[in-house]
């Protein structure tokens, strides 16, 4: 994809989605600075582009680190965050420091440095327990967790920075993103990364609640494409836009599908539902099609297969 900018900052670029985005930007000829404190990301994620980018280990709450990383950038992709919903439930203040204060710090440094465009990684979590399905962007937010409150606050900042200062800002409400490199190592990690790791090790998954809760899973390369389109779509300025697949699957069936890839059916273990957990989630993708010209290209089945192969290879490398 041809880019309208030559230098970009990716906050959280050593993370799962950020590292795929960084690779895509570098492949398109963009000079990329990554600002990441490596709290949940890792340098290994950037192994393929290590020599082509400017990596800076630092915190988005540190004004000096942000100022230095932002210098000369024309576009910012702001992905750094405490990404786990339960972690924000357990520690609302620490997560607000990063997700609220860190976010406004990024917007303000962008303004001070004359950055033309900011894409903010928001979340479908902002819809909370609104019963309407699929989720359309005009629904009023009904946050169920500090995480969702923090994401809606970031969206409002994005909108205000467009209205007050004319910066091209877009909030993308990612649904549940999956793919290679999603870190499975904490109980807070994304469900597909945990299920994949359990399946390739022949261990049972833990399902919170009865497993009837559903999610719209979108493959990481599609999310990367949506980010690039958002930075370049004038009509999207000041908007919040869903990035999902438009399909959903429940967690019980998800485990069955993952087991099928591994050709063995390991029964799941069930435990109490998670506080703050959303029951059902699926994106209406009409606005992303209309405003960004975005439609997902990787089917759930294809994405799951690619992801499974990656976790299988990772396990083989670890056990070698
Ligand atoms: P991730 O944990 O892999 O990436 C987040 C990155 O931010 C990590 O590399 C981490 O080290 C870095 N980081 C955290 N706090 C930081 C700080 N204070 N300063 C600098 N860097 C910091 O998570 P991800 O899944 O790649 O998520 C990326 C973004 O997308 C996040 O904003 C997340 O809320 C959002 N999002 C993710 C999903 C999903 O399903 N994965 C869905 C919706 C929204
Ligand atoms: C995820 C993202 C969040 C994002 C949101 C968008 C992560 C860690 N969280 O939150 O950043 O904003 O999507 O929709 O990437 N589950 C189990 N067993 C497990 C793990 C999870 O049953 O071992 C269940 C959970 O209870 C939940 C579902 O699977 O119902 C999805 O959980 P999770 O992957 O943590 O995602 P979200 O909470 O939706």
Short mmCIF file of C-alpha atoms and ligand atoms in Angstrom, two decimals:
data_model
loop_
_atom_site.label_atom_id
_atom_site.label_comp_id
_atom_site.label_asym_id
_atom_site.label_seq_id
_atom_site.Cartn_x
_atom_site.Cartn_y
_atom_site.Cartn_z
CA UNK A 1 0.00 0.00 0.00
CA UNK A 2 1.40 3.45 -0.92
CA UNK A 3 1.74 5.70 2.16
CA UNK A 4 1.17 9.44 2.35
CA UNK A 5 3.91 9.89 5.02
CA UNK A 6 7.60 8.99 5.21
CA UNK A 7 8.19 8.76 8.95
CA UNK A 8 5.91 7.28 11.62
CA UNK A 9 5.91 6.54 15.34
CA UNK A 10 4.38 3.28 16.55
CA UNK A 11 3.79 3.26 20.32
CA UNK A 12 3.57 -0.31 21.60
CA UNK A 13 5.41 -1.41 18.46
CA UNK A 14 7.11 -4.32 20.23
CA UNK A 15 3.74 -5.83 21.03
CA UNK A 16 1.60 -8.28 19.10
CA UNK A 17 -0.32 -5.92 16.76
CA UNK A 18 2.29 -3.13 16.86
CA UNK A 19 5.08 -5.40 15.61
CA UNK A 20 3.02 -6.54 12.61
CA UNK A 21 2.17 -2.91 11.87
CA UNK A 22 5.83 -1.89 12.19
CA UNK A 23 6.83 -4.59 9.70
CA UNK A 24 4.17 -3.43 7.22
CA UNK A 25 5.24 0.22 7.51
CA UNK A 26 8.92 -0.66 7.05
CA UNK A 27 8.06 -2.86 4.05
CA UNK A 28 6.22 0.11 2.49
CA UNK A 29 9.40 2.20 2.75
CA UNK A 30 8.43 4.22 5.83
CA UNK A 31 11.02 5.15 8.47
CA UNK A 32 9.62 3.83 11.75
CA UNK A 33 10.35 4.76 15.35
CA UNK A 34 8.99 2.37 17.99
CA UNK A 35 8.42 3.55 21.56
CA UNK A 36 7.76 0.65 23.90
CA UNK A 37 8.61 -0.07 27.55
CA UNK A 38 8.58 -3.85 26.90
CA UNK A 39 6.07 -4.40 29.73
CA UNK A 40 4.09 -6.88 27.63
CA UNK A 41 5.91 -6.70 24.28
CA UNK A 42 9.35 -8.05 23.41
CA UNK A 43 12.26 -7.22 21.14
CA UNK A 44 11.97 -10.70 19.62
CA UNK A 45 8.72 -9.54 17.97
CA UNK A 46 10.74 -6.99 16.00
CA UNK A 47 13.50 -9.43 15.02
CA UNK A 48 12.70 -9.26 11.29
CA UNK A 49 12.99 -5.44 11.16
CA UNK A 50 15.48 -4.75 13.97
CA UNK A 51 18.03 -3.18 11.60
CA UNK A 52 15.47 -1.15 9.67
CA UNK A 53 13.78 0.72 12.53
CA UNK A 54 14.61 3.08 15.39
CA UNK A 55 13.63 1.22 18.57
CA UNK A 56 13.40 3.22 21.79
CA UNK A 57 12.72 1.57 25.10
CA UNK A 58 10.65 4.08 27.05
CA UNK A 59 7.35 4.87 28.65
CA UNK A 60 4.53 6.81 26.99
CA UNK A 61 4.05 8.57 30.34
CA UNK A 62 7.58 10.00 30.17
CA UNK A 63 7.29 13.35 28.34
CA UNK A 64 10.96 13.43 27.34
CA UNK A 65 10.93 9.93 25.87
CA UNK A 66 7.74 10.76 23.96
CA UNK A 67 9.08 14.08 22.70
CA UNK A 68 12.29 12.50 21.41
CA UNK A 69 10.50 9.58 19.76
CA UNK A 70 7.98 11.87 18.07
CA UNK A 71 10.54 14.20 16.47
CA UNK A 72 10.17 14.39 12.68
CA UNK A 73 7.23 11.96 12.55
CA UNK A 74 4.32 12.77 10.27
CA UNK A 75 2.03 9.98 11.49
CA UNK A 76 1.51 8.27 14.87
CA UNK A 77 -0.06 4.88 15.50
CA UNK A 78 -0.84 4.77 19.21
CA UNK A 79 -1.10 1.17 20.40
CA UNK A 80 0.79 1.16 23.72
CA UNK A 81 -1.59 0.26 26.53
CA UNK A 82 -2.40 -2.02 29.41
CA UNK A 83 -4.40 -4.33 27.14
CA UNK A 84 -5.87 -6.84 29.56
CA UNK A 85 -9.42 -6.18 30.74
CA UNK A 86 -9.00 -8.13 34.05
CA UNK A 87 -5.72 -6.36 34.79
CA UNK A 88 -7.52 -2.99 34.63
CA UNK A 89 -10.28 -4.39 36.87
CA UNK A 90 -7.65 -5.35 39.45
CA UNK A 91 -5.62 -2.20 39.14
CA UNK A 92 -7.69 0.71 37.80
CA UNK A 93 -5.25 3.46 38.85
CA UNK A 94 -2.07 1.94 37.38
CA UNK A 95 -3.87 1.18 34.13
CA UNK A 96 -5.39 4.69 33.98
CA UNK A 97 -1.88 6.16 34.24
CA UNK A 98 -0.93 4.45 30.98
CA UNK A 99 -4.25 4.28 29.14
CA UNK A 100 -5.53 7.75 30.08
CA UNK A 101 -2.55 9.94 30.97
CA UNK A 102 -0.18 8.22 28.52
CA UNK A 103 -2.71 8.62 25.74
CA UNK A 104 -3.27 12.34 26.22
CA UNK A 105 0.50 12.74 26.45
CA UNK A 106 0.84 11.15 23.00
CA UNK A 107 -1.88 13.39 21.51
CA UNK A 108 -0.35 16.52 23.00
CA UNK A 109 3.21 15.69 21.89
CA UNK A 110 1.82 15.04 18.41
CA UNK A 111 0.24 18.50 18.40
CA UNK A 112 3.43 20.15 19.64
CA UNK A 113 5.42 18.38 16.91
CA UNK A 114 3.08 19.17 14.03
CA UNK A 115 2.14 15.52 13.41
CA UNK A 116 -0.52 15.30 10.68
CA UNK A 117 -2.26 12.06 11.58
CA UNK A 118 -2.88 9.85 14.63
CA UNK A 119 -4.56 6.44 14.63
CA UNK A 120 -5.66 5.38 18.11
CA UNK A 121 -6.13 1.69 19.02
CA UNK A 122 -9.53 1.63 20.70
CA UNK A 123 -11.62 -1.43 21.44
CA UNK A 124 -14.98 -3.06 20.99
CA UNK A 125 -14.98 -3.20 24.81
CA UNK A 126 -16.53 0.31 24.73
CA UNK A 127 -19.89 -1.27 23.78
CA UNK A 128 -20.00 -3.19 27.07
CA UNK A 129 -23.32 -4.84 27.79
CA UNK A 130 -25.40 -3.05 25.18
CA UNK A 131 -27.66 -5.86 23.94
CA UNK A 132 -27.74 -4.74 20.30
CA UNK A 133 -25.96 -7.03 17.86
CA UNK A 134 -24.12 -6.39 15.65
CA UNK A 135 -22.47 -3.40 17.32
CA UNK A 136 -22.81 -0.17 15.36
CA UNK A 137 -20.62 2.83 16.12
CA UNK A 138 -23.57 5.09 16.96
CA UNK A 139 -24.46 3.04 20.09
CA UNK A 140 -23.82 4.97 23.32
CA UNK A 141 -20.83 3.49 25.18
CA UNK A 142 -21.70 1.20 28.11
CA UNK A 143 -18.32 0.36 29.63
CA UNK A 144 -18.10 -2.65 31.97
CA UNK A 145 -14.47 -2.25 32.98
CA UNK A 146 -11.87 0.47 33.64
CA UNK A 147 -10.27 -0.68 30.36
CA UNK A 148 -13.42 0.27 28.42
CA UNK A 149 -13.68 3.62 30.25
CA UNK A 150 -10.05 4.33 29.34
CA UNK A 151 -10.59 3.45 25.68
CA UNK A 152 -13.68 5.66 25.36
CA UNK A 153 -11.75 8.50 26.99
CA UNK A 154 -8.97 8.03 24.38
CA UNK A 155 -11.59 8.21 21.63
CA UNK A 156 -12.94 11.48 23.03
CA UNK A 157 -9.42 12.93 23.09
CA UNK A 158 -8.94 11.82 19.49
CA UNK A 159 -12.14 13.57 18.46
CA UNK A 160 -11.28 16.75 20.39
CA UNK A 161 -7.77 16.89 18.87
CA UNK A 162 -9.42 16.79 15.44
CA UNK A 163 -12.07 19.39 16.31
CA UNK A 164 -9.79 21.81 18.18
CA UNK A 165 -6.50 21.41 16.39
CA UNK A 166 -7.41 19.95 13.00
CA UNK A 167 -5.19 16.87 13.38
CA UNK A 168 -6.41 13.87 11.34
CA UNK A 169 -7.28 11.50 14.20
CA UNK A 170 -9.09 8.17 13.86
CA UNK A 171 -10.09 5.73 16.61
CA UNK A 172 -10.26 2.13 15.48
CA UNK A 173 -12.40 -0.14 17.66
CA UNK A 174 -10.56 -3.42 17.25
CA UNK A 175 -12.64 -6.47 18.03
CA UNK A 176 -10.71 -9.57 19.20
CA UNK A 177 -7.47 -9.64 17.27
CA UNK A 178 -5.58 -12.91 16.79
CA UNK A 179 -2.60 -14.26 14.92
CA UNK A 180 1.07 -15.19 15.27
CA UNK A 181 3.08 -13.57 18.10
CA UNK A 182 0.19 -12.97 20.48
CA UNK A 183 1.80 -13.58 23.86
CA UNK A 184 0.10 -16.47 25.69
CA UNK A 185 2.17 -16.30 28.85
CA UNK A 186 -0.24 -14.67 31.28
CA UNK A 187 -3.72 -15.73 32.40
CA UNK A 188 -4.75 -12.33 31.01
CA UNK A 189 -3.54 -13.09 27.47
CA UNK A 190 -5.87 -13.23 24.47
CA UNK A 191 -8.00 -16.39 24.49
CA UNK A 192 -6.78 -17.76 21.14
CA UNK A 193 -3.13 -17.51 22.17
CA UNK A 194 -3.91 -19.40 25.40
CA UNK A 195 -6.05 -22.05 23.67
CA UNK A 196 -3.39 -22.60 20.96
CA UNK A 197 -0.65 -23.05 23.55
CA UNK A 198 -2.77 -25.51 25.54
CA UNK A 199 -3.78 -27.48 22.44
CA UNK A 200 -0.25 -27.94 21.08
CA UNK A 201 0.85 -29.08 24.57
CA UNK A 202 -2.10 -31.51 24.84
CA UNK A 203 -3.40 -29.68 27.92
CA UNK A 204 -7.04 -28.68 28.64
CA UNK A 205 -8.26 -25.11 28.24
CA UNK A 206 -9.96 -23.28 31.08
CA UNK A 207 -13.27 -21.73 30.07
CA UNK A 208 -14.69 -18.92 32.20
CA UNK A 209 -18.44 -19.32 32.71
CA UNK A 210 -20.36 -21.73 30.50
CA UNK A 211 -18.49 -20.86 27.29
CA UNK A 212 -21.56 -19.38 25.62
CA UNK A 213 -19.94 -15.93 25.50
CA UNK A 214 -18.99 -15.03 21.94
CA UNK A 215 -16.40 -12.87 20.21
CA UNK A 216 -15.70 -11.45 16.75
CA UNK A 217 -12.13 -12.55 15.94
CA UNK A 218 -10.24 -10.54 13.32
CA UNK A 219 -6.86 -11.58 11.92
CA UNK A 220 -3.89 -9.35 12.67
CA UNK A 221 -2.91 -8.63 9.03
CA UNK A 222 -6.41 -7.24 8.44
CA UNK A 223 -6.07 -4.99 11.49
CA UNK A 224 -2.74 -3.70 10.13
CA UNK A 225 -4.38 -2.86 6.80
CA UNK A 226 -7.20 -1.01 8.59
CA UNK A 227 -4.60 1.11 10.42
CA UNK A 228 -2.86 2.10 7.18
CA UNK A 229 -6.18 2.93 5.52
CA UNK A 230 -7.31 4.99 8.53
CA UNK A 231 -4.22 7.19 8.35
CA UNK A 232 -4.97 7.92 4.69
CA UNK A 233 -8.78 8.30 4.61
CA UNK A 234 -9.86 11.97 4.90
CA UNK A 235 -13.49 11.01 5.57
CA UNK A 236 -12.46 9.12 8.71
CA UNK A 237 -11.07 12.17 10.57
CA UNK A 238 -12.54 12.48 14.08
CA UNK A 239 -14.43 9.18 13.73
CA UNK A 240 -14.54 5.94 15.72
CA UNK A 241 -14.72 2.91 13.42
CA UNK A 242 -15.16 -0.83 14.07
CA UNK A 243 -12.48 -3.21 12.87
CA UNK A 244 -13.90 -6.70 13.02
CA UNK A 245 -14.82 -9.61 10.79
CA UNK A 246 -18.61 -9.29 11.10
CA UNK A 247 -18.82 -12.92 12.34
CA UNK A 248 -18.69 -14.34 15.85
CA UNK A 249 -18.01 -17.67 17.52
CA UNK A 250 -18.65 -18.79 21.09
CA UNK A 251 -15.74 -19.73 23.33
CA UNK A 252 -16.84 -23.35 23.75
CA UNK A 253 -16.87 -23.88 19.96
CA UNK A 254 -13.62 -21.99 19.63
CA UNK A 255 -11.90 -24.58 21.85
CA UNK A 256 -13.43 -27.41 19.76
CA UNK A 257 -12.12 -25.83 16.55
CA UNK A 258 -8.65 -25.36 17.98
CA UNK A 259 -8.65 -29.01 19.14
CA UNK A 260 -9.72 -30.11 15.66
CA UNK A 261 -6.60 -28.47 14.18
CA UNK A 262 -4.54 -30.51 16.61
CA UNK A 263 -6.49 -33.70 15.75
CA UNK A 264 -7.29 -34.47 19.39
CA UNK A 265 -10.30 -33.47 21.49
CA UNK A 266 -9.11 -32.50 24.95
CA UNK A 267 -12.08 -31.64 27.20
CA UNK A 268 -12.06 -28.10 28.61
CA UNK A 269 -12.24 -27.29 32.32
CA UNK A 270 -14.92 -24.83 33.40
CA UNK A 271 -14.62 -22.20 36.10
CA UNK A 272 -16.42 -19.06 37.34
CA UNK A 273 -17.22 -16.28 34.84
CA UNK A 274 -14.80 -13.34 34.74
CA UNK A 275 -15.94 -10.07 36.34
CA UNK A 276 -16.38 -7.39 33.68
CA UNK A 277 -16.63 -9.99 30.88
CA UNK A 278 -18.82 -9.07 27.92
CA UNK A 279 -21.32 -11.74 26.88
CA UNK A 280 -21.72 -11.29 23.14
CA UNK A 281 -19.76 -9.28 20.62
CA UNK A 282 -19.89 -8.96 16.85
CA UNK A 283 -19.03 -5.98 14.65
CA UNK A 284 -21.14 -4.21 12.12
CA UNK A 285 -18.51 -3.54 9.46
CA UNK A 286 -20.53 -1.18 7.24
CA UNK A 287 -18.80 2.00 8.45
CA UNK A 288 -15.29 0.61 7.95
CA UNK A 289 -16.25 -0.45 4.43
CA UNK A 290 -17.77 2.94 3.62
CA UNK A 291 -15.15 5.20 5.26
CA UNK A 292 -11.95 3.20 4.93
CA UNK A 293 -12.74 0.90 2.00
CA UNK A 294 -11.82 -1.88 4.44
CA UNK A 295 -13.11 -5.45 4.34
CA UNK A 296 -11.38 -8.32 6.10
CA UNK A 297 -9.48 -10.57 3.69
CA UNK A 298 -8.45 -13.47 5.92
CA UNK A 299 -11.26 -15.84 6.90
CA UNK A 300 -11.45 -17.04 10.50
CA UNK A 301 -10.60 -20.61 9.44
CA UNK A 302 -7.58 -19.53 7.38
CA UNK A 303 -6.35 -17.24 10.19
CA UNK A 304 -6.80 -19.97 12.78
CA UNK A 305 -4.79 -22.41 10.64
CA UNK A 306 -1.92 -19.90 10.17
CA UNK A 307 -1.94 -19.11 13.88
CA UNK A 308 -1.95 -22.78 14.86
CA UNK A 309 1.03 -23.49 12.61
CA UNK A 310 2.92 -20.61 14.22
CA UNK A 311 2.26 -21.88 17.78
CA UNK A 312 3.21 -25.40 16.71
CA UNK A 313 6.54 -24.13 15.30
CA UNK A 314 7.17 -22.06 18.44
CA UNK A 315 6.63 -25.11 20.63
CA UNK A 316 8.93 -27.24 18.48
CA UNK A 317 11.64 -24.55 18.75
CA UNK A 318 11.22 -24.37 22.54
CA UNK A 319 11.37 -28.13 23.05
CA UNK A 320 14.29 -28.66 20.65
P1 LIG B 1 0.42 -6.08 23.41
O1 LIG B 1 0.45 -6.21 24.91
O2 LIG B 1 1.09 -7.14 22.63
O3 LIG B 1 1.01 -4.66 22.97
C1 LIG B 1 1.00 -3.52 23.79
C2 LIG B 1 2.39 -2.94 23.76
O4 LIG B 1 2.41 -1.72 24.51
C3 LIG B 1 3.44 -3.86 24.40
O5 LIG B 1 4.54 -4.00 23.54
C4 LIG B 1 3.81 -3.15 25.69
O6 LIG B 1 5.14 -3.44 26.09
C5 LIG B 1 3.59 -1.70 25.29
N1 LIG B 1 3.34 -0.83 26.45
C6 LIG B 1 2.46 -1.03 27.48
N2 LIG B 1 2.51 -0.01 28.33
C7 LIG B 1 3.42 0.86 27.84
C8 LIG B 1 3.92 2.11 28.28
N3 LIG B 1 3.49 2.65 29.44
N4 LIG B 1 4.84 2.75 27.52
C9 LIG B 1 5.31 2.20 26.37
N5 LIG B 1 4.88 1.00 25.91
C10 LIG B 1 3.95 0.36 26.64
O7 LIG B 1 -1.10 -5.92 23.00
P2 LIG B 1 -1.81 -5.87 21.56
O8 LIG B 1 -2.80 -6.96 21.57
O9 LIG B 1 -0.80 -5.78 20.48
O10 LIG B 1 -2.62 -4.48 21.69
C11 LIG B 1 -2.23 -3.31 21.01
C12 LIG B 1 -3.32 -2.26 21.17
O11 LIG B 1 -4.54 -2.71 20.59
C13 LIG B 1 -3.66 -1.91 22.61
O12 LIG B 1 -3.94 -0.51 22.72
C14 LIG B 1 -4.92 -2.70 22.90
O13 LIG B 1 -5.71 -2.11 23.94
C15 LIG B 1 -5.60 -2.61 21.56
N6 LIG B 1 -6.55 -3.69 21.31
C16 LIG B 1 -6.12 -4.98 21.24
C17 LIG B 1 -7.05 -5.99 20.97
C18 LIG B 1 -6.66 -7.45 20.88
O14 LIG B 1 -7.56 -8.28 20.70
N7 LIG B 1 -5.40 -7.81 20.97
C19 LIG B 1 -8.40 -5.66 20.79
C20 LIG B 1 -8.79 -4.33 20.91
C21 LIG B 1 -7.85 -3.34 21.15
C1 LIG B 2 -9.79 -8.66 24.27
C2 LIG B 2 -8.45 -7.94 24.41
C3 LIG B 2 -8.71 -6.51 24.74
C4 LIG B 2 -9.60 -5.95 23.64
C5 LIG B 2 -10.91 -6.74 23.52
C6 LIG B 2 -11.71 -6.27 22.30
C7 LIG B 2 -6.48 -9.18 25.13
C8 LIG B 2 -5.74 -9.78 26.27
N1 LIG B 2 -7.65 -8.57 25.47
O1 LIG B 2 -10.51 -8.65 25.53
O2 LIG B 2 -7.47 -5.79 24.75
O3 LIG B 2 -9.86 -4.60 23.82
O4 LIG B 2 -10.59 -8.09 23.28
O5 LIG B 2 -12.88 -7.01 22.20
O6 LIG B 2 -6.06 -9.25 24.00
N2 LIG B 2 -11.56 -16.86 28.07
C9 LIG B 2 -11.68 -18.15 28.52
N3 LIG B 2 -10.54 -18.82 28.84
C10 LIG B 2 -9.29 -18.25 28.77
C11 LIG B 2 -9.19 -16.91 28.33
C12 LIG B 2 -10.35 -16.24 27.99
O7 LIG B 2 -12.78 -18.69 28.63
O8 LIG B 2 -8.29 -18.94 29.09
C13 LIG B 2 -12.77 -16.14 27.68
C14 LIG B 2 -12.99 -14.83 28.43
O9 LIG B 2 -13.70 -15.02 29.63
C15 LIG B 2 -13.75 -14.00 27.41
C16 LIG B 2 -13.24 -14.51 26.05
O10 LIG B 2 -12.62 -15.77 26.31
O11 LIG B 2 -15.13 -14.27 27.51
C17 LIG B 2 -12.25 -13.58 25.42
O12 LIG B 2 -11.28 -13.25 26.40
P1 LIG B 2 -9.95 -12.39 26.04
O13 LIG B 2 -9.22 -13.03 24.93
O14 LIG B 2 -9.23 -12.13 27.32
O15 LIG B 2 -10.56 -11.09 25.38
P2 LIG B 2 -11.48 -9.90 25.87
O16 LIG B 2 -11.71 -9.86 27.34
O17 LIG B 2 -12.66 -9.93 24.95
#
